[in-house]
């Protein structure tokens, strides 16, 4: 991973880390994530930052056993797509395989890879 | 408008060839295709070439010219990259070039070298077909992404790991006798079920292998085929492409593949056929769940019914609609950039009657190839038909 920041993405993670998580909402109510200049769903250019809901619901999940070099020491770990209403997020669920299930309520937070120490989006079961 | 005819096809062995460069793999497949077509390299007007991860595995970009020179062809050459649909989109462009009168003779194909990297590095390379910021950095892998789709499918429509195992068993059975296939051996449902987990609910035998290989097709105009008295009885009568959001989290429903549905609808309309006219198909089964999504997108089964159809044997070689008579990506192998045109090469042989499984579909006249990129953010579908 380079030390150069990725504008938009790293700003979004910073905000989440300091308890001010947000998503982008367009004039038509579609959600998306930065960096964005237009809504990917309808091309609206009116994007505003809205507070990310505090809890989301696991929509689908998997336990990854064969990982990339950046996550080899983390494996096995649970990855999920979590529904926050206007947006969905993808990240690691901080739970054992046996405790991870669709419908689980979680809160987002910034964690780090056990392998590299890099920041990543995690989900804490409520 | 002239139809593009398949004048010849060529394939290397798909398998574990870590020492072979992609340029040499492509040379073997391309020269075999030119020989099969009885076409002189001097007649080739363009080369369209698919490759996905050359920069990562071989430290080599700009592979188009290398592909052309490996065949002794002096013509413009372009590399196409749409992840696992790289040679599928290359083929689509070649078909359009023939139809538009831009070229009478093209070589289109692809190659991939993967096994010179270890499994972890290959997993890392394949992951770049997903969204780097919002998927890969969260630890998502390519099998992991399809596992998320499988889990969502089971939740919405039902189905079990055992149902998916039937797809792997079928494709291994189909690969027996295919000299180009990576795995020319049968497996059982029990072996598939007992294989180690990769990304739950997907296990090792749900996944295609890591493969080195190349494929090529010689496409010609009807006029060129006639003037040169070529045996080119198979035409590509339909082409279609669809797209979707890159990241699963931005899709409307992660248990479906609408990009492939769009591609199929376009290709069928282009060819003037319907799903009901299709006799045989080669689909992109990078994971067993992907074959289910593909057969539904192609309109063979209703959404949510593909897994039952697979379990009930509808897609076996003795079934109503044989799928992946080659062995599919699962058993034939998946050298990413070569897969799209390898499907067309296999289908051409099935329809010509010189495929190892042609005997199961002696009257087949319409074939469909379905090639997907990433988690089907890209999809290409082609219709092949026997012409008199």
Short mmCIF file of C-alpha atoms in Angstrom, two decimals:
data_model
loop_
_atom_site.label_atom_id
_atom_site.label_comp_id
_atom_site.label_asym_id
_atom_site.label_seq_id
_atom_site.Cartn_x
_atom_site.Cartn_y
_atom_site.Cartn_z
CA UNK A 1 0.00 0.00 0.00
CA UNK A 2 1.39 3.41 -0.88
CA UNK A 3 1.68 6.18 1.69
CA UNK A 4 -0.08 8.60 -0.65
CA UNK A 5 -3.65 9.14 0.47
CA UNK A 6 -6.60 8.34 -1.74
CA UNK A 7 -8.63 11.54 -1.64
CA UNK A 8 -12.26 10.87 -0.87
CA UNK A 9 -11.80 7.32 0.33
CA UNK A 10 -9.30 8.09 3.09
CA UNK A 11 -11.30 11.18 4.06
CA UNK A 12 -14.37 8.94 4.35
CA UNK A 13 -12.47 6.47 6.57
CA UNK A 14 -11.12 9.36 8.70
CA UNK A 15 -14.65 10.59 9.26
CA UNK A 16 -15.86 7.13 10.22
CA UNK A 17 -12.90 6.75 12.59
CA UNK A 18 -13.79 9.98 14.38
CA UNK A 19 -17.44 8.99 14.75
CA UNK A 20 -18.72 11.16 11.90
CA UNK A 21 -19.42 8.49 9.29
CA UNK A 22 -21.29 9.67 6.24
CA UNK A 23 -22.49 8.68 2.79
CA UNK A 24 -23.36 10.72 -0.27
CA UNK A 25 -26.99 11.24 -1.16
CA UNK A 26 -28.27 12.63 -4.45
CA UNK A 27 -31.37 14.71 -5.12
CA UNK A 28 -33.26 11.48 -5.89
CA UNK A 29 -32.33 9.78 -2.64
CA UNK A 30 -29.73 7.36 -4.01
CA UNK A 31 -26.76 6.60 -1.78
CA UNK A 32 -23.13 6.25 -2.85
CA UNK A 33 -19.59 6.60 -1.50
CA UNK A 34 -16.75 8.98 -2.31
CA UNK A 35 -14.98 9.93 -4.44
CA UNK A 36 -18.03 10.82 -6.56
CA UNK A 37 -18.88 13.75 -8.81
CA UNK A 38 -22.22 12.32 -9.91
CA UNK A 39 -24.66 9.79 -8.52
CA UNK A 40 -23.78 6.45 -10.19
CA UNK A 41 -27.45 5.52 -10.26
CA UNK A 42 -29.01 8.59 -11.92
CA UNK A 43 -26.12 10.93 -12.80
CA UNK A 44 -27.48 13.67 -10.51
CA UNK A 45 -24.75 16.20 -9.66
CA UNK A 46 -26.41 17.31 -6.46
CA UNK A 47 -24.59 15.23 -3.86
CA UNK A 48 -24.72 16.00 -0.16
CA UNK A 49 -23.00 14.34 2.78
CA UNK A 50 -25.52 12.66 5.05
CA UNK A 51 -24.83 10.92 8.37
CA UNK A 52 -24.29 7.18 8.03
CA UNK A 53 -26.92 5.28 10.04
CA UNK A 54 -25.45 3.88 13.25
CA UNK A 55 -26.57 0.33 12.60
CA UNK A 56 -26.81 -1.86 9.55
CA UNK A 57 -28.01 -5.37 8.78
CA UNK A 58 -25.88 -8.15 7.32
CA UNK A 59 -27.38 -8.92 3.92
CA UNK A 60 -24.95 -11.64 2.83
CA UNK A 61 -21.71 -12.96 4.26
CA UNK A 62 -18.89 -15.41 3.72
CA UNK A 63 -16.02 -16.79 5.75
CA UNK A 64 -12.83 -16.40 3.73
CA UNK A 65 -10.30 -19.18 4.26
CA UNK A 66 -7.97 -18.50 1.30
CA UNK A 67 -6.80 -14.89 1.51
CA UNK A 68 -4.55 -12.53 -0.38
CA UNK A 69 -1.07 -11.81 1.04
CA UNK A 70 -2.48 -8.65 2.67
CA UNK A 71 -4.90 -10.71 4.78
CA UNK A 72 -3.17 -14.06 5.12
CA UNK A 73 -2.74 -13.74 8.92
CA UNK A 74 -6.34 -12.57 9.32
CA UNK A 75 -7.82 -15.72 7.76
CA UNK A 76 -10.26 -17.17 8.43
CA UNK A 77 -12.38 -14.03 8.66
CA UNK A 78 -15.96 -13.08 7.91
CA UNK A 79 -16.66 -10.61 5.09
CA UNK A 80 -20.14 -9.20 4.62
CA UNK A 81 -22.22 -6.80 2.58
CA UNK A 82 -24.16 -4.77 5.13
CA UNK A 83 -27.33 -2.81 4.37
CA UNK A 84 -27.48 0.67 5.88
CA UNK A 85 -30.62 1.71 4.01
CA UNK A 86 -29.50 4.28 1.44
CA UNK A 87 -26.11 2.55 1.03
CA UNK A 88 -24.52 -0.81 1.53
CA UNK A 89 -20.97 -1.29 2.81
CA UNK A 90 -18.52 -4.19 2.52
CA UNK A 91 -16.22 -5.09 5.38
CA UNK A 92 -15.11 -7.57 8.01
CA UNK A 93 -17.55 -8.74 10.64
CA UNK A 94 -15.79 -9.00 14.00
CA UNK A 95 -17.37 -12.35 14.85
CA UNK A 96 -16.59 -16.02 14.54
CA UNK A 97 -17.99 -17.95 11.59
CA UNK A 98 -20.52 -19.63 13.86
CA UNK A 99 -21.90 -16.29 15.06
CA UNK A 100 -22.13 -14.59 11.67
CA UNK A 101 -25.50 -14.76 10.00
CA UNK A 102 -27.62 -12.80 7.57
CA UNK A 103 -29.88 -10.41 9.45
CA UNK A 104 -27.27 -9.72 12.14
CA UNK A 105 -27.32 -6.09 13.31
CA UNK A 106 -23.90 -4.44 13.30
CA UNK A 107 -22.24 -1.07 13.79
CA UNK A 108 -19.44 0.14 11.50
CA UNK A 109 -15.99 1.05 12.74
CA UNK A 110 -12.47 1.33 11.40
CA UNK A 111 -10.23 -1.58 12.34
CA UNK A 112 -6.96 -2.85 10.97
CA UNK A 113 -5.61 -5.88 9.17
CA UNK A 114 -3.73 -8.26 11.46
CA UNK A 115 -1.43 -8.95 8.54
CA UNK A 116 -0.39 -5.46 7.45
CA UNK A 117 -1.79 -3.07 10.06
CA UNK A 118 -3.63 -1.23 7.26
CA UNK A 119 -6.98 0.35 8.10
CA UNK A 120 -10.12 -1.40 7.00
CA UNK A 121 -13.85 -1.19 7.48
CA UNK A 122 -15.10 -3.52 10.20
CA UNK A 123 -18.50 -4.31 11.64
CA UNK A 124 -19.17 -4.95 15.36
CA UNK A 125 -22.18 -7.12 16.18
CA UNK A 126 -24.55 -5.13 18.39
CA UNK B 1 -24.46 -6.87 -43.64
CA UNK B 2 -22.07 -9.79 -43.82
CA UNK B 3 -21.98 -12.31 -41.00
CA UNK B 4 -18.68 -13.12 -39.37
CA UNK B 5 -17.72 -16.73 -40.03
CA UNK B 6 -15.48 -18.83 -37.82
CA UNK B 7 -12.90 -20.18 -40.23
CA UNK B 8 -10.68 -21.85 -37.67
CA UNK B 9 -10.05 -22.33 -33.97
CA UNK B 10 -7.05 -23.17 -31.82
CA UNK B 11 -6.34 -23.98 -28.19
CA UNK B 12 -3.31 -24.84 -26.13
CA UNK B 13 -3.56 -27.37 -23.36
CA UNK B 14 -5.12 -25.57 -20.39
CA UNK B 15 -3.23 -26.41 -17.24
CA UNK B 16 -0.19 -25.85 -15.09
CA UNK B 17 2.51 -24.41 -17.34
CA UNK B 18 4.29 -21.88 -15.15
CA UNK B 19 7.36 -21.69 -17.35
CA UNK B 20 5.51 -20.81 -20.56
CA UNK B 21 5.22 -17.15 -21.52
CA UNK B 22 1.87 -15.80 -22.69
CA UNK B 23 3.41 -14.89 -26.05
CA UNK B 24 4.38 -18.50 -26.63
CA UNK B 25 1.02 -19.82 -25.44
CA UNK B 26 -0.76 -17.44 -27.82
CA UNK B 27 1.54 -18.38 -30.69
CA UNK B 28 0.57 -22.02 -30.28
CA UNK B 29 -3.17 -21.31 -30.19
CA UNK B 30 -3.10 -18.68 -32.94
CA UNK B 31 -1.04 -20.77 -35.36
CA UNK B 32 -3.33 -23.74 -34.71
CA UNK B 33 -6.32 -21.55 -35.53
CA UNK B 34 -4.72 -20.25 -38.75
CA UNK B 35 -3.85 -23.82 -39.77
CA UNK B 36 -7.38 -24.99 -38.95
CA UNK B 37 -8.71 -22.15 -41.10
CA UNK B 38 -6.23 -22.60 -43.96
CA UNK B 39 -5.59 -18.86 -43.78
CA UNK B 40 -2.22 -17.26 -44.54
CA UNK B 41 -0.92 -14.95 -41.77
CA UNK B 42 -0.26 -12.37 -44.51
CA UNK B 43 -4.03 -12.04 -45.03
CA UNK B 44 -4.74 -11.10 -41.40
CA UNK B 45 -5.80 -7.46 -41.16
CA UNK B 46 -6.03 -7.08 -37.38
CA UNK B 47 -5.41 -8.96 -34.15
CA UNK B 48 -7.71 -8.50 -31.16
CA UNK B 49 -6.21 -10.04 -28.04
CA UNK B 50 -7.50 -10.50 -24.51
CA UNK B 51 -5.30 -10.55 -21.42
CA UNK B 52 -6.09 -9.65 -17.83
CA UNK B 53 -3.09 -9.77 -15.50
CA UNK B 54 0.01 -9.63 -17.67
CA UNK B 55 1.42 -6.65 -15.80
CA UNK B 56 1.22 -8.57 -12.52
CA UNK B 57 2.30 -12.02 -13.66
CA UNK B 58 4.81 -11.18 -16.40
CA UNK B 59 5.61 -7.51 -15.86
CA UNK B 60 4.32 -7.04 -19.39
CA UNK B 61 1.80 -4.52 -20.62
CA UNK B 62 1.10 -3.55 -24.23
CA UNK B 63 0.73 -7.18 -25.27
CA UNK B 64 -1.16 -6.60 -28.54
CA UNK B 65 1.92 -6.22 -30.75
CA UNK B 66 3.56 -9.21 -29.06
CA UNK B 67 0.49 -11.30 -29.88
CA UNK B 68 0.61 -10.31 -33.55
CA UNK B 69 4.35 -10.85 -33.98
CA UNK B 70 4.10 -14.24 -32.29
CA UNK B 71 1.96 -15.32 -35.28
CA UNK B 72 4.10 -13.63 -37.95
CA UNK B 73 1.25 -11.19 -38.54
CA UNK B 74 2.06 -7.62 -39.58
CA UNK B 75 -1.14 -5.81 -38.73
CA UNK B 76 -2.56 -3.53 -36.06
CA UNK B 77 -3.03 -5.38 -32.79
CA UNK B 78 -4.93 -4.31 -29.70
CA UNK B 79 -5.15 -5.78 -26.23
CA UNK B 80 -8.57 -5.81 -24.57
CA UNK B 81 -9.07 -5.98 -20.81
CA UNK B 82 -12.40 -6.65 -19.17
CA UNK B 83 -11.18 -9.00 -16.44
CA UNK B 84 -12.37 -12.56 -17.20
CA UNK B 85 -14.35 -11.28 -20.22
CA UNK B 86 -11.23 -9.89 -21.93
CA UNK B 87 -11.27 -12.11 -25.02
CA UNK B 88 -15.07 -12.02 -25.11
CA UNK B 89 -15.02 -8.27 -25.63
CA UNK B 90 -12.14 -8.68 -28.10
CA UNK B 91 -14.31 -11.08 -30.09
CA UNK B 92 -17.25 -8.68 -30.01
CA UNK B 93 -15.07 -5.99 -31.58
CA UNK B 94 -13.82 -8.42 -34.22
CA UNK B 95 -17.37 -9.42 -35.15
CA UNK B 96 -18.25 -5.75 -35.56
CA UNK B 97 -15.17 -5.14 -37.71
CA UNK B 98 -16.26 -7.87 -40.12
CA UNK B 99 -19.85 -6.66 -40.18
CA UNK B 100 -18.82 -3.06 -40.76
CA UNK B 101 -16.58 -4.02 -43.66
CA UNK B 102 -13.50 -2.88 -41.74
CA UNK B 103 -11.74 -6.21 -42.16
CA UNK B 104 -12.19 -9.54 -43.95
CA UNK B 105 -9.77 -11.55 -41.83
CA UNK B 106 -8.97 -11.21 -38.14
CA UNK B 107 -7.33 -13.29 -35.47
CA UNK B 108 -9.01 -12.88 -32.10
CA UNK B 109 -8.04 -14.67 -28.94
CA UNK B 110 -6.34 -14.40 -25.60
CA UNK B 111 -3.75 -15.80 -23.27
CA UNK B 112 -3.01 -15.83 -19.57
CA UNK B 113 -0.03 -16.94 -17.52
CA UNK B 114 -0.94 -17.43 -13.87
CA UNK B 115 0.89 -20.36 -12.28
CA UNK B 116 4.25 -18.59 -12.18
CA UNK B 117 2.78 -16.78 -9.14
CA UNK B 118 2.00 -18.60 -5.90
CA UNK B 119 -1.65 -19.07 -4.91
CA UNK B 120 -1.75 -16.05 -2.58
CA UNK B 121 -0.27 -13.76 -5.26
CA UNK B 122 -2.65 -15.12 -7.89
CA UNK B 123 -5.56 -14.54 -5.49
CA UNK B 124 -4.29 -10.97 -5.07
CA UNK B 125 -4.02 -10.49 -8.84
CA UNK B 126 -7.51 -11.83 -9.50
CA UNK B 127 -8.93 -9.57 -6.79
CA UNK B 128 -8.20 -6.48 -8.88
CA UNK B 129 -11.27 -7.38 -10.93
CA UNK B 130 -13.23 -6.13 -7.90
CA UNK B 131 -13.46 -2.58 -6.48
CA UNK B 132 -10.06 -1.84 -4.95
CA UNK B 133 -11.22 0.83 -2.51
CA UNK B 134 -14.44 -0.64 -1.20
CA UNK B 135 -14.02 -4.41 -1.69
CA UNK B 136 -10.37 -5.46 -1.94
CA UNK B 137 -9.21 -3.28 0.96
CA UNK B 138 -11.92 -4.89 3.09
CA UNK B 139 -10.32 -8.28 2.43
CA UNK B 140 -12.62 -9.46 -0.32
CA UNK B 141 -11.23 -12.10 -2.63
CA UNK B 142 -12.64 -13.31 -5.93
CA UNK B 143 -13.99 -16.54 -4.44
CA UNK B 144 -15.24 -14.43 -1.53
CA UNK B 145 -17.25 -12.22 -3.86
CA UNK B 146 -18.94 -15.20 -5.52
CA UNK B 147 -19.51 -16.69 -2.07
CA UNK B 148 -21.43 -13.55 -1.11
CA UNK B 149 -23.55 -14.07 -4.24
CA UNK B 150 -24.07 -17.76 -3.42
CA UNK B 151 -25.09 -17.00 0.16
CA UNK B 152 -27.57 -14.37 -1.05
CA UNK B 153 -28.92 -16.81 -3.68
CA UNK B 154 -29.51 -19.56 -1.13
CA UNK B 155 -31.23 -17.06 1.16
CA UNK B 156 -33.56 -15.75 -1.55
CA UNK B 157 -34.25 -18.82 -3.65
CA UNK B 158 -33.10 -21.85 -1.70
CA UNK B 159 -30.48 -24.35 -2.76
CA UNK B 160 -27.65 -26.15 -1.05
CA UNK B 161 -23.94 -26.82 -1.40
CA UNK B 162 -24.87 -30.30 -2.57
CA UNK B 163 -26.96 -28.87 -5.40
CA UNK B 164 -23.95 -26.85 -6.57
CA UNK B 165 -21.73 -29.93 -6.34
CA UNK B 166 -23.74 -31.49 -9.16
CA UNK B 167 -22.48 -28.74 -11.47
CA UNK B 168 -18.86 -29.52 -10.66
CA UNK B 169 -19.46 -33.25 -11.15
CA UNK B 170 -21.14 -32.63 -14.53
CA UNK B 171 -18.36 -30.40 -15.80
CA UNK B 172 -15.64 -32.85 -14.78
CA UNK B 173 -17.54 -35.62 -16.59
CA UNK B 174 -17.73 -33.44 -19.70
CA UNK B 175 -13.98 -32.75 -19.63
CA UNK B 176 -13.06 -36.43 -19.89
CA UNK B 177 -11.82 -36.84 -23.44
CA UNK B 178 -11.06 -33.14 -23.92
CA UNK B 179 -7.32 -33.10 -24.66
CA UNK B 180 -7.17 -29.38 -23.87
CA UNK B 181 -8.74 -29.67 -20.40
CA UNK B 182 -6.83 -29.16 -17.16
CA UNK B 183 -8.74 -31.91 -15.32
CA UNK B 184 -9.70 -34.87 -17.49
CA UNK B 185 -11.08 -36.92 -14.64
CA UNK B 186 -14.42 -37.48 -12.96
CA UNK B 187 -15.26 -36.46 -9.40
CA UNK B 188 -18.13 -37.41 -7.12
CA UNK B 189 -20.61 -35.27 -5.21
CA UNK B 190 -19.08 -36.61 -2.00
CA UNK B 191 -15.56 -35.54 -3.03
CA UNK B 192 -16.85 -32.09 -3.89
CA UNK B 193 -18.65 -31.81 -0.57
CA UNK B 194 -15.54 -32.95 1.34
CA UNK B 195 -13.11 -30.57 -0.40
CA UNK B 196 -11.62 -27.83 1.80
CA UNK B 197 -13.45 -24.52 2.22
CA UNK B 198 -12.24 -21.51 0.22
CA UNK B 199 -14.94 -18.95 1.07
CA UNK B 200 -18.06 -20.42 2.63
CA UNK B 201 -20.37 -21.75 1.21
CA UNK B 202 -17.90 -22.34 -1.64
CA UNK B 203 -15.28 -25.07 -1.34
CA UNK B 204 -12.32 -25.99 -3.52
CA UNK B 205 -14.40 -28.08 -5.93
CA UNK B 206 -16.82 -25.20 -6.47
CA UNK B 207 -13.95 -23.17 -7.92
CA UNK B 208 -12.23 -23.23 -11.26
CA UNK B 209 -8.50 -23.90 -11.07
CA UNK B 210 -5.63 -21.49 -11.71
CA UNK B 211 -4.68 -22.04 -15.32
CA UNK B 212 -2.12 -21.17 -17.97
CA UNK B 213 -3.31 -21.31 -21.55
CA UNK B 214 -4.38 -19.58 -24.74
CA UNK B 215 -7.11 -19.72 -27.34
CA UNK B 216 -7.68 -18.19 -30.75
CA UNK B 217 -10.33 -17.91 -33.43
CA UNK B 218 -9.92 -16.85 -37.05
CA UNK B 219 -12.88 -14.73 -38.12
CA UNK B 220 -13.55 -14.03 -41.78
CA UNK B 221 -16.21 -12.32 -43.87
CA UNK B 222 -18.58 -14.48 -45.93
CA UNK B 223 -17.08 -12.96 -49.07
CA UNK B 224 -13.52 -13.93 -48.08
CA UNK B 225 -14.64 -17.46 -47.17
CA UNK B 226 -16.34 -17.85 -50.54
CA UNK B 227 -13.46 -16.39 -52.57
CA UNK B 228 -10.96 -18.66 -50.84
CA UNK B 229 -13.19 -21.73 -50.76
CA UNK B 230 -12.90 -22.00 -46.97
CA UNK B 231 -14.83 -24.49 -44.89
CA UNK B 232 -16.40 -21.94 -42.52
CA UNK B 233 -19.85 -23.29 -41.80
CA UNK B 234 -20.26 -21.65 -38.37
CA UNK B 235 -21.37 -18.03 -38.20
CA UNK B 236 -21.47 -15.67 -35.23
CA UNK B 237 -24.97 -14.33 -35.78
CA UNK B 238 -25.48 -12.50 -32.49
CA UNK B 239 -23.38 -10.39 -30.17
CA UNK B 240 -24.37 -8.60 -26.98
CA UNK B 241 -22.72 -6.90 -24.04
CA UNK B 242 -24.06 -5.73 -20.70
CA UNK B 243 -22.70 -3.81 -17.74
CA UNK B 244 -23.41 -3.35 -14.06
CA UNK B 245 -22.05 -1.52 -11.03
CA UNK B 246 -18.54 -2.69 -10.18
CA UNK B 247 -19.02 -3.41 -6.46
CA UNK B 248 -21.56 -5.94 -5.21
CA UNK B 249 -22.66 -3.44 -2.54
CA UNK B 250 -23.97 -1.12 -5.26
CA UNK B 251 -26.04 -3.75 -7.08
CA UNK B 252 -29.77 -3.97 -6.82
CA UNK B 253 -29.67 -7.71 -6.07
CA UNK B 254 -26.42 -9.62 -5.55
CA UNK B 255 -28.14 -12.95 -6.28
CA UNK B 256 -28.68 -12.14 -9.98
CA UNK B 257 -26.53 -11.09 -12.94
CA UNK B 258 -28.51 -8.50 -14.92
CA UNK B 259 -25.51 -7.52 -17.06
CA UNK B 260 -25.57 -11.01 -18.55
CA UNK B 261 -29.33 -10.83 -19.02
CA UNK B 262 -28.88 -7.61 -20.99
CA UNK B 263 -26.07 -9.16 -23.04
CA UNK B 264 -28.17 -12.24 -23.79
CA UNK B 265 -31.23 -10.22 -24.76
CA UNK B 266 -29.14 -8.13 -27.15
CA UNK B 267 -27.39 -11.15 -28.67
CA UNK B 268 -30.63 -13.09 -29.15
CA UNK B 269 -32.33 -10.10 -30.81
CA UNK B 270 -29.26 -9.58 -32.99
CA UNK B 271 -29.35 -13.21 -34.15
CA UNK B 272 -33.13 -13.40 -34.39
CA UNK B 273 -33.33 -16.34 -31.98
CA UNK B 274 -34.79 -16.91 -28.53
CA UNK B 275 -33.51 -18.82 -25.51
CA UNK B 276 -35.78 -21.66 -26.59
CA UNK B 277 -33.86 -22.05 -29.85
CA UNK B 278 -30.55 -22.72 -28.11
CA UNK B 279 -29.29 -26.30 -28.40
CA UNK B 280 -26.04 -26.05 -26.44
CA UNK B 281 -24.17 -23.47 -24.34
CA UNK B 282 -20.74 -22.71 -22.94
CA UNK B 283 -21.11 -20.53 -19.84
CA UNK B 284 -18.75 -18.79 -17.44
CA UNK B 285 -18.69 -21.14 -14.44
CA UNK B 286 -15.71 -19.66 -12.60
CA UNK B 287 -17.58 -20.93 -9.52
CA UNK B 288 -20.48 -23.36 -9.48
CA UNK B 289 -22.90 -20.60 -8.44
CA UNK B 290 -21.80 -18.63 -11.51
CA UNK B 291 -23.16 -21.36 -13.80
CA UNK B 292 -26.52 -21.07 -12.04
CA UNK B 293 -26.59 -17.29 -12.50
CA UNK B 294 -25.52 -17.68 -16.14
CA UNK B 295 -28.22 -20.18 -17.10
CA UNK B 296 -30.85 -17.94 -15.54
CA UNK B 297 -29.54 -14.82 -17.28
CA UNK B 298 -29.51 -16.66 -20.59
CA UNK B 299 -33.23 -17.33 -20.13
CA UNK B 300 -32.91 -21.12 -19.91
CA UNK B 301 -34.52 -21.10 -16.46
CA UNK B 302 -36.53 -18.64 -14.40
CA UNK B 303 -34.70 -16.63 -11.75
CA UNK B 304 -34.23 -18.88 -8.73
CA UNK B 305 -34.77 -22.12 -10.66
CA UNK B 306 -31.28 -22.62 -12.08
CA UNK B 307 -29.97 -24.49 -9.08
CA UNK B 308 -32.81 -27.02 -9.18
CA UNK B 309 -32.32 -27.51 -12.92
CA UNK B 310 -28.66 -28.28 -12.31
CA UNK B 311 -29.49 -30.73 -9.54
CA UNK B 312 -32.10 -32.43 -11.73
CA UNK B 313 -29.65 -33.01 -14.60
CA UNK B 314 -31.26 -30.73 -17.19
CA UNK B 315 -27.83 -29.36 -18.18
CA UNK B 316 -25.93 -32.66 -18.38
CA UNK B 317 -24.86 -33.95 -21.77
CA UNK B 318 -27.84 -36.34 -21.74
CA UNK B 319 -30.18 -33.56 -20.56
CA UNK B 320 -32.48 -31.23 -22.47
CA UNK B 321 -29.91 -28.43 -22.63
CA UNK B 322 -26.27 -29.48 -22.35
CA UNK B 323 -24.12 -26.79 -20.73
CA UNK B 324 -20.33 -26.75 -20.80
CA UNK B 325 -19.67 -29.84 -22.91
CA UNK B 326 -16.02 -28.71 -22.83
CA UNK B 327 -15.82 -29.19 -19.07
CA UNK B 328 -16.38 -25.51 -18.43
CA UNK B 329 -14.01 -23.28 -16.51
CA UNK B 330 -14.26 -25.74 -13.61
CA UNK B 331 -12.60 -28.67 -15.38
CA UNK B 332 -11.27 -27.30 -18.67
CA UNK B 333 -9.59 -24.50 -16.71
CA UNK B 334 -9.71 -20.71 -16.68
CA UNK B 335 -6.70 -18.87 -18.12
CA UNK B 336 -8.57 -15.62 -17.63
CA UNK B 337 -7.78 -13.73 -20.81
CA UNK B 338 -8.23 -16.82 -22.97
CA UNK B 339 -11.57 -18.02 -21.67
CA UNK B 340 -13.99 -16.03 -23.87
CA UNK B 341 -12.58 -17.21 -27.17
CA UNK B 342 -11.95 -20.72 -25.80
CA UNK B 343 -15.72 -21.03 -25.28
CA UNK B 344 -16.31 -20.06 -28.92
CA UNK B 345 -13.60 -22.48 -30.08
CA UNK B 346 -15.26 -25.31 -28.15
CA UNK B 347 -18.76 -24.41 -29.38
CA UNK B 348 -17.52 -24.22 -32.96
CA UNK B 349 -16.24 -27.76 -32.68
CA UNK B 350 -19.47 -28.96 -31.08
CA UNK B 351 -21.51 -27.47 -33.93
CA UNK B 352 -19.06 -28.67 -36.63
CA UNK B 353 -19.28 -32.16 -35.18
CA UNK B 354 -15.58 -32.61 -34.37
CA UNK B 355 -15.80 -32.11 -30.59
CA UNK B 356 -15.26 -34.98 -28.15
CA UNK B 357 -18.86 -34.53 -26.98
CA UNK B 358 -20.50 -33.76 -30.36
CA UNK B 359 -22.19 -37.17 -30.30
CA UNK B 360 -24.49 -35.97 -27.51
CA UNK B 361 -25.90 -33.13 -29.61
CA UNK B 362 -25.86 -34.47 -33.18
CA UNK B 363 -28.57 -32.10 -34.38
CA UNK B 364 -27.35 -28.94 -32.61
CA UNK B 365 -27.57 -25.84 -34.79
CA UNK B 366 -27.59 -22.95 -32.30
CA UNK B 367 -24.97 -22.44 -29.60
CA UNK B 368 -24.47 -19.67 -27.07
CA UNK B 369 -21.27 -18.49 -25.34
CA UNK B 370 -21.55 -16.54 -22.08
CA UNK B 371 -18.41 -14.79 -20.79
CA UNK B 372 -18.41 -12.71 -17.61
CA UNK B 373 -15.95 -10.28 -16.06
CA UNK B 374 -15.51 -9.74 -12.33
CA UNK B 375 -18.72 -10.45 -10.45
CA UNK B 376 -20.53 -9.92 -13.78
CA UNK B 377 -20.00 -6.17 -13.92
CA UNK B 378 -19.13 -7.04 -17.52
CA UNK B 379 -20.83 -9.71 -19.60
CA UNK B 380 -20.59 -10.71 -23.25
CA UNK B 381 -22.84 -13.18 -25.04
CA UNK B 382 -22.39 -14.55 -28.54
CA UNK B 383 -24.74 -16.69 -30.63
CA UNK B 384 -23.21 -19.21 -33.04
CA UNK B 385 -25.23 -20.91 -35.76
CA UNK B 386 -24.59 -23.57 -38.37
CA UNK B 387 -24.95 -22.06 -41.87
CA UNK B 388 -25.70 -24.10 -44.96
#
